[in-house]
Coordinates of C-alpha atoms in Angstrom, one line a residue:
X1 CA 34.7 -14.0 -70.6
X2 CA 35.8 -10.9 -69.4
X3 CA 38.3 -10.3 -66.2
X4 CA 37.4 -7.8 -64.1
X5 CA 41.1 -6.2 -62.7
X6 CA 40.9 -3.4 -59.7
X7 CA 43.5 -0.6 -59.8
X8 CA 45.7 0.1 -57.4
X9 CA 43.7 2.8 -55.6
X10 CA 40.7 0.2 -55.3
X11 CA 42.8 -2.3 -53.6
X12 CA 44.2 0.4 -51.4
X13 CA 40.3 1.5 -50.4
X14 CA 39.2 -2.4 -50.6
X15 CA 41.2 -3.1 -47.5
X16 CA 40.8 -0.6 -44.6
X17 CA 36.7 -1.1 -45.9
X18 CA 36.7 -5.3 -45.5
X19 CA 39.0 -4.6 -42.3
X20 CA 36.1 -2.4 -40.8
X21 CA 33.4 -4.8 -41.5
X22 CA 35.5 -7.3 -39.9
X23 CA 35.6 -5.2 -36.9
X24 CA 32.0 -4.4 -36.7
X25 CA 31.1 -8.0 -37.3
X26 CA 33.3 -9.0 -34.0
X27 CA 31.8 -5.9 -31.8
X28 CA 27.9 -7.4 -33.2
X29 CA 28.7 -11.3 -32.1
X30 CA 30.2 -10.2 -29.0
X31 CA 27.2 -7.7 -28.0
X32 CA 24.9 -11.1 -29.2
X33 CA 27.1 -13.3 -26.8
X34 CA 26.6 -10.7 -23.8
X35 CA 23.1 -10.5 -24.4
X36 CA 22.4 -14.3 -24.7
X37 CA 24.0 -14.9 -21.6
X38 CA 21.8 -12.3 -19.8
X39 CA 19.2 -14.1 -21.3
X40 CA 19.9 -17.3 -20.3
X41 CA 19.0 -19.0 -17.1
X42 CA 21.2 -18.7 -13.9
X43 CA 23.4 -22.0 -14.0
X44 CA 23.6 -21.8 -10.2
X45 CA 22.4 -19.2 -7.1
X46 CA 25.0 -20.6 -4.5
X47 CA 27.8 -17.8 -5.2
X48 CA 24.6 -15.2 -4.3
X49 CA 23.6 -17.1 -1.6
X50 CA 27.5 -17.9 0.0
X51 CA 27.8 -13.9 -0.3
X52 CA 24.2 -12.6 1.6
X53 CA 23.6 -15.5 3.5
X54 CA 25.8 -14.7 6.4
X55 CA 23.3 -11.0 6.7
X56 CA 19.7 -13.0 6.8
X57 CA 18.7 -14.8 10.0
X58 CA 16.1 -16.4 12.5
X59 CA 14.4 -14.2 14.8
X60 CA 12.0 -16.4 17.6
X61 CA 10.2 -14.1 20.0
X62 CA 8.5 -15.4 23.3
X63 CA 5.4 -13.9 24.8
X64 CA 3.5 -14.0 28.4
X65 CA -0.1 -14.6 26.9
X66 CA -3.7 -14.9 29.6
X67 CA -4.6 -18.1 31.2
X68 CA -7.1 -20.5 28.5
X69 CA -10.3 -19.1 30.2
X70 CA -13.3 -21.0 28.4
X71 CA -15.8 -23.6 30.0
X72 CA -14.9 -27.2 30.7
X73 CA -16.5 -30.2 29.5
X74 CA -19.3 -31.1 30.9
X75 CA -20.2 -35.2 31.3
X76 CA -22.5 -36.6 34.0
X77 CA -21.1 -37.4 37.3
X78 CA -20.3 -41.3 36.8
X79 CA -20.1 -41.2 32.7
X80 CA -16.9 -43.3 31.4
X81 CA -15.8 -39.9 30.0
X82 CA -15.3 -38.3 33.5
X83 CA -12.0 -39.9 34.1
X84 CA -10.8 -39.4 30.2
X85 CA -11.4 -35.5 30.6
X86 CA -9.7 -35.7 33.8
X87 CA -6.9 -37.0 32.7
X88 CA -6.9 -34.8 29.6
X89 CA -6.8 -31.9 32.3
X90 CA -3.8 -33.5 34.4
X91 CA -1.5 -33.9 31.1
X92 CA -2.3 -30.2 29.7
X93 CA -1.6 -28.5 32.9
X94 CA -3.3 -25.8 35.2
X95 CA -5.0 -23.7 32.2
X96 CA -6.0 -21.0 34.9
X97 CA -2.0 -19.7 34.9
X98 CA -0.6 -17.4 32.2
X99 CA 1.9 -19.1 30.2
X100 CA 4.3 -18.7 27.1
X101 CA 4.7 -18.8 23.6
X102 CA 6.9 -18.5 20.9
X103 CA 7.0 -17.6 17.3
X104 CA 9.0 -17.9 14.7
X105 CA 10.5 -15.6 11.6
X106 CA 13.1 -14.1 9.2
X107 CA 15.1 -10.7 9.1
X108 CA 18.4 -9.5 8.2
X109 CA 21.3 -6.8 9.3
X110 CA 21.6 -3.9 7.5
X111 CA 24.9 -2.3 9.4
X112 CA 28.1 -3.8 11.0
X113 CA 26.7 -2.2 13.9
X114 CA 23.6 -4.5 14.2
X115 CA 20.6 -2.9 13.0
X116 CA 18.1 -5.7 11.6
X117 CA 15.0 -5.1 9.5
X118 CA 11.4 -7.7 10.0
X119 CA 8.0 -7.7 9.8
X120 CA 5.9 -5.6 12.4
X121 CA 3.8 -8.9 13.2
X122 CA 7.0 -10.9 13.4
X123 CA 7.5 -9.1 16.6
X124 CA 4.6 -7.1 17.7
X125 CA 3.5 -7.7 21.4
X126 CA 7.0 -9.8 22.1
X127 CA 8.3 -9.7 25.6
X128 CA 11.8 -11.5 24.6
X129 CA 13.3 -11.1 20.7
X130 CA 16.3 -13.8 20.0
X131 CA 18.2 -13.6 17.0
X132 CA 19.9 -16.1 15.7
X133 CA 23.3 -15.7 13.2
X134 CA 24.6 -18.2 10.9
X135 CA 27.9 -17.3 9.9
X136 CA 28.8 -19.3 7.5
X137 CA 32.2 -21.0 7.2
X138 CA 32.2 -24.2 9.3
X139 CA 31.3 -21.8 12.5
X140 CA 28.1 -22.6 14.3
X141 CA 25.4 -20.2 14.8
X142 CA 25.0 -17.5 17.6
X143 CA 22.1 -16.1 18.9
X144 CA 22.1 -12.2 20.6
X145 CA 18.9 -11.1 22.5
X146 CA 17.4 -8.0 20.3
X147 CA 15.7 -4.7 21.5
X148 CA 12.7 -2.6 19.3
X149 CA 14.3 0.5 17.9
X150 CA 10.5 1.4 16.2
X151 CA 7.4 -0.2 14.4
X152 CA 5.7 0.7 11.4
X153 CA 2.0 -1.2 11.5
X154 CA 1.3 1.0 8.1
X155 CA 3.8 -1.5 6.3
X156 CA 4.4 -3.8 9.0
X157 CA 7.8 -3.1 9.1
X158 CA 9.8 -3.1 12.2
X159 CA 13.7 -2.5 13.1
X160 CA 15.3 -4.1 15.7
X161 CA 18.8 -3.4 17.3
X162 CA 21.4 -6.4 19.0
X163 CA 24.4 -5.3 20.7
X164 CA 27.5 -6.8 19.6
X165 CA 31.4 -6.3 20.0
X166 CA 32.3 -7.9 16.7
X167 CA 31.3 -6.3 12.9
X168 CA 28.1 -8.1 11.7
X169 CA 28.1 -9.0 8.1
X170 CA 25.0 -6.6 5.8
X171 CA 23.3 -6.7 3.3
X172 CA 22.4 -3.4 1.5
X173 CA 19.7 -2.6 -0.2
X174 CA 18.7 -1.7 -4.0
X175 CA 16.2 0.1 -6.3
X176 CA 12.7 -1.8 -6.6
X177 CA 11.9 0.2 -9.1
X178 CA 13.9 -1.1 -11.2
X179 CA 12.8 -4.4 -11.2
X180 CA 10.5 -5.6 -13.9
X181 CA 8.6 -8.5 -14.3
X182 CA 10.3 -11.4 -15.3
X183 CA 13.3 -10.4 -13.3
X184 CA 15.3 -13.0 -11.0
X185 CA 15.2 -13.2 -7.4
X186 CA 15.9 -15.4 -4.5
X187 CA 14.3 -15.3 -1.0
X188 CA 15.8 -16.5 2.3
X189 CA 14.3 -17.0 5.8
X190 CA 13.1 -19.5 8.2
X191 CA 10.3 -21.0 6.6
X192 CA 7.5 -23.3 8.8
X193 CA 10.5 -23.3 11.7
X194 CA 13.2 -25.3 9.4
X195 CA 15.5 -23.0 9.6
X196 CA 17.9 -21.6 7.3
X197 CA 16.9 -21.6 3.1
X198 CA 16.7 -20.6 0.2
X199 CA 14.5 -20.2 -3.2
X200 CA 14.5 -18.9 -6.4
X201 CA 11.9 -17.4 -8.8
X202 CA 11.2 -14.1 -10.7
X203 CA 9.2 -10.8 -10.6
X204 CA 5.6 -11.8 -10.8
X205 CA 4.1 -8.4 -11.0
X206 CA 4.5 -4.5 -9.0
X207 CA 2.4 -2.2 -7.0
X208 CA 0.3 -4.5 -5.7
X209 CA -1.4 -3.0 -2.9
X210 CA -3.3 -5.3 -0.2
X211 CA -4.5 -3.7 2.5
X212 CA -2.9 -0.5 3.9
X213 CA -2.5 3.2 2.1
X214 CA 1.1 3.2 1.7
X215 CA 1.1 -0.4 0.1
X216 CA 3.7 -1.2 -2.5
X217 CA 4.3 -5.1 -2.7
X218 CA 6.2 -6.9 -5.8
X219 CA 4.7 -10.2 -6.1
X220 CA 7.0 -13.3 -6.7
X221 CA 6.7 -16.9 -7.4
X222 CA 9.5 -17.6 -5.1
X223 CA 8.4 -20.1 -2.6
X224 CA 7.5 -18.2 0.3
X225 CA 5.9 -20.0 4.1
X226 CA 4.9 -19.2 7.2
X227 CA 8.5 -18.2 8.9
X228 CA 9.7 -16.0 5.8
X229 CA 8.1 -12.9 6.9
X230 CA 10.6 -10.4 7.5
X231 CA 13.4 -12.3 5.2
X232 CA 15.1 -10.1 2.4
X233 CA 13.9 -10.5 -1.4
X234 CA 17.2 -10.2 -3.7
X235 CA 17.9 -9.3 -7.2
X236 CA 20.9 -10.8 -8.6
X237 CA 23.8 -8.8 -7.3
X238 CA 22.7 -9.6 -3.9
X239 CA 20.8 -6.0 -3.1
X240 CA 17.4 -6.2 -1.3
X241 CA 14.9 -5.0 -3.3
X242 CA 11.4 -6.3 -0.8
X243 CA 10.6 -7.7 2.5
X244 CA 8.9 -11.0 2.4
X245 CA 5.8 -10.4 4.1
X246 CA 2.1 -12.1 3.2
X247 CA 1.3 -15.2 0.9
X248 CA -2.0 -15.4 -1.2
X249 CA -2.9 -19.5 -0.3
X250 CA -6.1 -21.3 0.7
X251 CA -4.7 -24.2 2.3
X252 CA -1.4 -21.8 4.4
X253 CA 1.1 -23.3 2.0
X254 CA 3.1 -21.6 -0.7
X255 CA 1.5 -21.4 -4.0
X256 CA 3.7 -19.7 -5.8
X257 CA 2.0 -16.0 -4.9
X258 CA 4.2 -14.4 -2.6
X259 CA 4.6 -10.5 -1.6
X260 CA 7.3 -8.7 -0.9
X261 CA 7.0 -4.5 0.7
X262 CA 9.0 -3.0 -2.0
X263 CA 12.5 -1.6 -1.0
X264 CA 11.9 2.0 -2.3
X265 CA 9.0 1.8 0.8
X266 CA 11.3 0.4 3.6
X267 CA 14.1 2.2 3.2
X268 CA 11.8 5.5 3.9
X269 CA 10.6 3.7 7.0
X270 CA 13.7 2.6 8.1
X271 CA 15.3 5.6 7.8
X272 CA 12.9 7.6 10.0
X273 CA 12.6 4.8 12.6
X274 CA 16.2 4.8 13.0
X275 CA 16.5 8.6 13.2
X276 CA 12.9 9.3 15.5
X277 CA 12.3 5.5 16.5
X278 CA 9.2 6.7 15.0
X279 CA 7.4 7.1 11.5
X280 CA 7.1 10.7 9.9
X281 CA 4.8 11.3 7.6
X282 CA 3.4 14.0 5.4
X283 CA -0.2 15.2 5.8
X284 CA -2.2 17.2 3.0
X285 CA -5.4 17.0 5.1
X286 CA -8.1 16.4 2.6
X287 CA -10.5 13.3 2.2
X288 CA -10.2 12.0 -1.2
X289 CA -11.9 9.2 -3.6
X290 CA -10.7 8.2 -7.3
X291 CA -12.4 9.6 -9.9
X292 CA -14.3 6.8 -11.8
X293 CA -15.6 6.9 -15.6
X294 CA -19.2 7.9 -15.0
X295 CA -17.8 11.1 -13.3
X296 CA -16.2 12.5 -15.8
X297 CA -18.5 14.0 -17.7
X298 CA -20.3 15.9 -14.5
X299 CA -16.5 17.2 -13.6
X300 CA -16.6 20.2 -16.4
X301 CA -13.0 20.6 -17.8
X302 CA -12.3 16.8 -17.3
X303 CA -11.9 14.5 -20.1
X304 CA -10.7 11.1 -18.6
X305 CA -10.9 9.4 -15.3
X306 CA -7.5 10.8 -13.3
X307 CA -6.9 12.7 -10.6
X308 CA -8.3 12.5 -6.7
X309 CA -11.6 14.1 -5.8
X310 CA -11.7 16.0 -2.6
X311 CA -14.8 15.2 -0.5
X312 CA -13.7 16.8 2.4
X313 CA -10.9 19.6 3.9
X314 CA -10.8 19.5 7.5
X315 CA -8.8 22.2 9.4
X316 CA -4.9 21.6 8.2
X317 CA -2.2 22.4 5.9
X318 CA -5.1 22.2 2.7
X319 CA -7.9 24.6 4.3
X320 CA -4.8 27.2 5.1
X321 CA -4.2 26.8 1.3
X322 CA -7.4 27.2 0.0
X323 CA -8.1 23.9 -1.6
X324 CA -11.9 23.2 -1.5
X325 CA -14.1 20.3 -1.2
X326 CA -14.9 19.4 -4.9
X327 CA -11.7 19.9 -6.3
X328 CA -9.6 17.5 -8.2
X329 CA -6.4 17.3 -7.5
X330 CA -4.2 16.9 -10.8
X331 CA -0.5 16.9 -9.7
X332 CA 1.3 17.2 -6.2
X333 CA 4.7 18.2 -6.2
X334 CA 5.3 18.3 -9.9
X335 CA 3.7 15.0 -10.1
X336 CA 0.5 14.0 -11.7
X337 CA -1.9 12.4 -9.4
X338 CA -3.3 9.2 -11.5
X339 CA -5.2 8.0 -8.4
X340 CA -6.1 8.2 -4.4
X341 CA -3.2 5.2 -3.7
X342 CA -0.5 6.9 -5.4
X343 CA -1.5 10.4 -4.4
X344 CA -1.7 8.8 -0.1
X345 CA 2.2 7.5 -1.0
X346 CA 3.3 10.2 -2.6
X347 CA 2.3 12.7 0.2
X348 CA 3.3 10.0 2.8
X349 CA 6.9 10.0 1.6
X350 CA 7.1 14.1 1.2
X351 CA 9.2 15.9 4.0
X352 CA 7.1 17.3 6.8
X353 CA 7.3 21.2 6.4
X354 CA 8.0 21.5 2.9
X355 CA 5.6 24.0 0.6
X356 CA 4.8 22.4 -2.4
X357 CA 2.8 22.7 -5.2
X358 CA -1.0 21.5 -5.4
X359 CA -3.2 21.9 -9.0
X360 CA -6.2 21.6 -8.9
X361 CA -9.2 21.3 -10.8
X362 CA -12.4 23.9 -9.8
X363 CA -15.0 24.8 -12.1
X364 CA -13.7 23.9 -15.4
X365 CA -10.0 25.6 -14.8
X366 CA -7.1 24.8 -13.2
X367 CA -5.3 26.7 -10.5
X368 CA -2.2 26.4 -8.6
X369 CA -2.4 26.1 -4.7
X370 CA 1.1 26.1 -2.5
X371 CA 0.3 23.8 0.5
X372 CA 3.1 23.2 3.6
X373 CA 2.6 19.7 4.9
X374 CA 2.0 18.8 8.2
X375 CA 2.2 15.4 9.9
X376 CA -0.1 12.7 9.4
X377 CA 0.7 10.5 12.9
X378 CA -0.5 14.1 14.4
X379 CA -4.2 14.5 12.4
X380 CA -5.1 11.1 13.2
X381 CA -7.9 11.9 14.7
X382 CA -8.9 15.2 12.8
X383 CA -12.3 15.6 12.2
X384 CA -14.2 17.8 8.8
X385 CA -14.7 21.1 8.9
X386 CA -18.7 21.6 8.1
X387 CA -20.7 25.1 7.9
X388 CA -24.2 25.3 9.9
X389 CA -27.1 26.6 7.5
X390 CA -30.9 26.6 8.3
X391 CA -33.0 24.1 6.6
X392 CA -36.2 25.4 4.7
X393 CA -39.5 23.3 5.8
X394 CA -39.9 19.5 5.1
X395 CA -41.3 19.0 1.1
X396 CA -40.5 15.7 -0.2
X397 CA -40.0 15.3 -3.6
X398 CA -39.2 12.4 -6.3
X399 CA -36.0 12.9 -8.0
X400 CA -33.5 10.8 -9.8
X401 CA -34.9 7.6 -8.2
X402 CA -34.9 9.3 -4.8
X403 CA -37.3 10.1 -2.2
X404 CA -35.8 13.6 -0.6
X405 CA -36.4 15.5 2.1
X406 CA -34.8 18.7 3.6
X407 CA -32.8 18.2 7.2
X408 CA -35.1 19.1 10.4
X409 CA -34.5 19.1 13.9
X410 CA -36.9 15.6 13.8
X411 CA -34.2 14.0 11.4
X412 CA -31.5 15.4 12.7
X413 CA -32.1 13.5 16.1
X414 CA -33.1 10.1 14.2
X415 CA -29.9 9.7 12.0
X416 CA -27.7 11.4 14.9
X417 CA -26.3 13.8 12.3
X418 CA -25.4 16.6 14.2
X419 CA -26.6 20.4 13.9
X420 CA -24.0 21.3 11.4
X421 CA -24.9 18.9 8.7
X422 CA -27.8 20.1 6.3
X423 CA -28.8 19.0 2.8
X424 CA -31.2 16.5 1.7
X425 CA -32.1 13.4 3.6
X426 CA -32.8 10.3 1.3
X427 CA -36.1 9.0 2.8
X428 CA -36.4 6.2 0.0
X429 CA -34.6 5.1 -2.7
X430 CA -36.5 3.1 -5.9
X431 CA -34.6 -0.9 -6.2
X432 CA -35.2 -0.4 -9.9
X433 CA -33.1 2.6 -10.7
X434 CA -29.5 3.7 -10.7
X435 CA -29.2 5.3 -7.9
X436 CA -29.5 1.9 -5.8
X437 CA -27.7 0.1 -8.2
X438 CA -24.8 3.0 -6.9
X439 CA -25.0 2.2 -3.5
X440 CA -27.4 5.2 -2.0
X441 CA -29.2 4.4 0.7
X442 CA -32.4 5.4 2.7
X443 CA -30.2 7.7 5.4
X444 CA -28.2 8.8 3.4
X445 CA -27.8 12.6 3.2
X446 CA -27.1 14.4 0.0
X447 CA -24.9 18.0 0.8
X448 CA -24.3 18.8 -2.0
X449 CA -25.1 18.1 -6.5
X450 CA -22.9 19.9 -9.2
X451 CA -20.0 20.7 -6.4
X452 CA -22.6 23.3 -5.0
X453 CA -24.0 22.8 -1.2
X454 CA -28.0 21.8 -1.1
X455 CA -30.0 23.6 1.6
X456 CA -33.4 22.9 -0.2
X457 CA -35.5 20.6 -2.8
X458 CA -35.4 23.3 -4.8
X459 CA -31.9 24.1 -4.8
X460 CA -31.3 20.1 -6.4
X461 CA -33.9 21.1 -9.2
X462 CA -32.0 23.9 -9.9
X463 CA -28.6 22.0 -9.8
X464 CA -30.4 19.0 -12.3
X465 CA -31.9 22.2 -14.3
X466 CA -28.4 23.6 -14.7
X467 CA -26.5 20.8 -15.8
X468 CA -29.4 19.8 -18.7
X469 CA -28.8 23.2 -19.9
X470 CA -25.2 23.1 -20.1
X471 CA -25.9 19.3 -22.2
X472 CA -24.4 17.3 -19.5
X473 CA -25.5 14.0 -19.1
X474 CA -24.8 13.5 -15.4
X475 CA -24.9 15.2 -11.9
X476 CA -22.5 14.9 -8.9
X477 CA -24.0 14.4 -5.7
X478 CA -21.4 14.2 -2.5
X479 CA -22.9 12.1 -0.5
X480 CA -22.5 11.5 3.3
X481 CA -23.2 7.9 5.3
X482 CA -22.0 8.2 9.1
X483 CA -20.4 10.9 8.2
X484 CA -18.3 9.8 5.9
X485 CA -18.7 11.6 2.4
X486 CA -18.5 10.4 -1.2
X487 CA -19.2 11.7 -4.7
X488 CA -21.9 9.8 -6.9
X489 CA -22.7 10.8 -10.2
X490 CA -26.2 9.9 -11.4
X491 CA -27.4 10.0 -14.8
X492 CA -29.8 13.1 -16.1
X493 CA -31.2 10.8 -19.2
X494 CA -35.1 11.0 -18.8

């Protein structure tokens, strides 16, 4: 057996080395612990909920609604009924006289001062607004009438103002996107008319979108009723990070699929109602639609399905820059444009007046445009820009599962389509082919096919001729219904 004896110099290098270790080892178990607990369930939300709860509160609003209207019943004179009805009558009142209702939700302060954020539809049409405090600490609640600083119907956001001699207790609010799915949060409001509570779940999923243009919702499986809307959504260190404002349920009830207008939204909205008691928003002034898979490959230069297609550039800030109808817009603002939603959001949320940068793609290249935004709230009602042209003679033809004719004077007057609108009218349209599997339509009028304007059957044949040649499989067609226009690509396979 041999003994194996370190020298002095080994032992003097042994320890500092086993003392390191030791160190590292400690630093490791103690970054384990930190993350464990991270990992672990909350033990308890009542800290989180003594700290914000004092900021959330009831809002009831009364409203002066029409007299019933509506036919009585009608019994023969004598019937038993007659004096049940009657009485019926008597206990429900005179139904010819206005009278008043009430409704019930959820909002909370934002400033000492006593600026309070809801839902739009909390308190849309309300002749009388009521808020009602809860303080906290053994004191009873309060309730301070509430005036409309500005609406938002876009995200049904609203911000109301109480006056008040004493500091209100806030909340503030945080990033939403930095909340991931699977993240904690708690809800508060006034749910079904119970007044004050609480619950608890986590980040379902993001960017939902439901109905509007400038929809961003996070979905939770917090419990959410009727009475929530307009109550804060909070992460963990008590920041508010959504709105509570629709359910997903058949039966009215919470079933655990709630949505919440993401913070990064409000706070925009806020902001501007606060400063203009109005919303602000920027305006590009183009008519878009997503680019979907079968496009692609009639969109030369485009590989995949991104981007917005312009199908229309009324007079505005994109007409002064030169961006035309056909293009595809690729980035806005040194961001790239993935679809129509995000594209609406991302011009929404720009600064009126401010020049930014547009690329587009036309004919197979890209180019840069500089557009200054307008305002959106002031285009409403802007109408496309169209050029007149002078239709050849009527010759119909059968193409790509389409009966087409040129525009006359005689179709013109039938589909009301106005003296500027020419192209090819779609008189029929085969049940067996793709075209009607697509969605065209007889009325229908075709304007333009391969991002070129139509003022002929023979201009189409040309178009189909061209894009064979060049081995594409597909043709886009911009299509108009009503006058509303959209890109349809067909296939060329014979």
């Amino acid at each position: 057996m041999t003994t194996q004896v370190l020298s002095h110099n080994q032992r003097s290098f042994a320890a500092p080395l086993r003392a390191m270790w030791l160190t590292l080892l400690a630093v490791l178990l103690m970054l384990a612990q930190a993350l464990a607990a991270q990992a672990r369930i909350p033990e308890s939300f009542a800290d989180l909920a003594d700290k914000v709860s004092p900021a959330v509160v009831n809002i009831t609003t009364s409203t002066m609604v029409a007299a019933r209207g509506g036919p009585n019943p009608i019994v023969p004179e004598g019937s038993p009924f007659e004096d049940f009805f009657r009485e019926f009558r008597d206990r429900q009142g005179d139904g010819d006289r206005p009278r008043r209702t009430s409704a019930l939700g959820s909002g909370f302060v934002i400033s000492e001062d006593g600026y309070i954020v809801t839902n739009n539809h909390v308190i849309e049409s309300a002749d009388e607004i009521l808020i009602e405090f809860f303080p906290g600490d053994g004191q009873p609640p309060t309730e301070l009438p509430a005036e409309v600083v500005g609406t938002d119907p876009n995200t049904d956001i609203a911000l109301l103002k109480v006056t008040t001699d004493q500091p209100l207790k806030y909340v503030s609010f945080g990033n939403s996107d930095t909340m991931r799915v699977g993240d904690w949060v708690m809800a508060m409001g006034n749910p079904l008319g119970q007044g004050f509570s609480v619950s608890a779940g986590i980040v379902s999923a993001r960017n939902r979108a439901l109905r509007g243009s400038y929809d961003d919702y996070i979905q939770t499986d917090a419990a959410i009723n009727r009475g929530n809307s307009g109550g804060p959504l909070f992460n963990m260190e008590g920041e508010v990070i959504g709105v509570n404002t629709a359910i997903l349920s058949p039966n009215g009830g919470s079933i655990g699929i709630g949505f919440s207008m993401a913070s990064n939204v409000v706070t925009r909205v806020v902001d501007q109602l606060q400063q203009y008691g109005e919303t602000r928003r920027g305006w590009l002034g183009v008519r878009i639609q997503d680019v979907t898979p079968d496009m692609v490959d009639a969109i030369e230069g485009l590989d995949t399905a991104r981007g917005a297609m312009v199908t229309d550039v009324p007079d505005g800030p994109a007409k002064d820059a030169g961006i035309l109808q056909g293009d595809v817009i690729l980035s806005f603002d040194g961001t790239d444009v993935e679809d129509t939603r995000r594209l609406v959001r991302k011009v929404g949320s720009t600064e009126i007046g401010k020049t930014v940068r547009v690329v587009v793609l036309r004919d197979g290249q890209t180019e840069t445009l500089r557009v200054t935004l307008g305002r959106r709230e002031e285009a409403e009602g802007a109408m496309p820009a169209a050029q007149p042209a002078d239709p050849e003679e009527p010759a119909r033809v059968e193409m790509l599962g389409l009966t087409l004719a040129p525009v006359t004077d005689a179709l013109r007057d039938e589909l009301d389509l106005g003296a500027q609108v020419s192209g090819l009218v779609v008189m029929d349209v085969d049940e067996s082919t793709e075209a009607y599997e697509k969605g065209l339509r007889a009325g229908d009028v075709i304007t333009e096919a391969g991002q070129e304007k139509l003022e002929s059957v023979s201009d189409l044949q040309d178009r189909v001729d061209a894009a064979k040649d060049a081995g594409r499989r597909s043709l886009l067609l911009l299509v108009r219904r009503a006058g509303d226009p959209r890109f349809v690509a067909l296939s060329l396979d014979d």
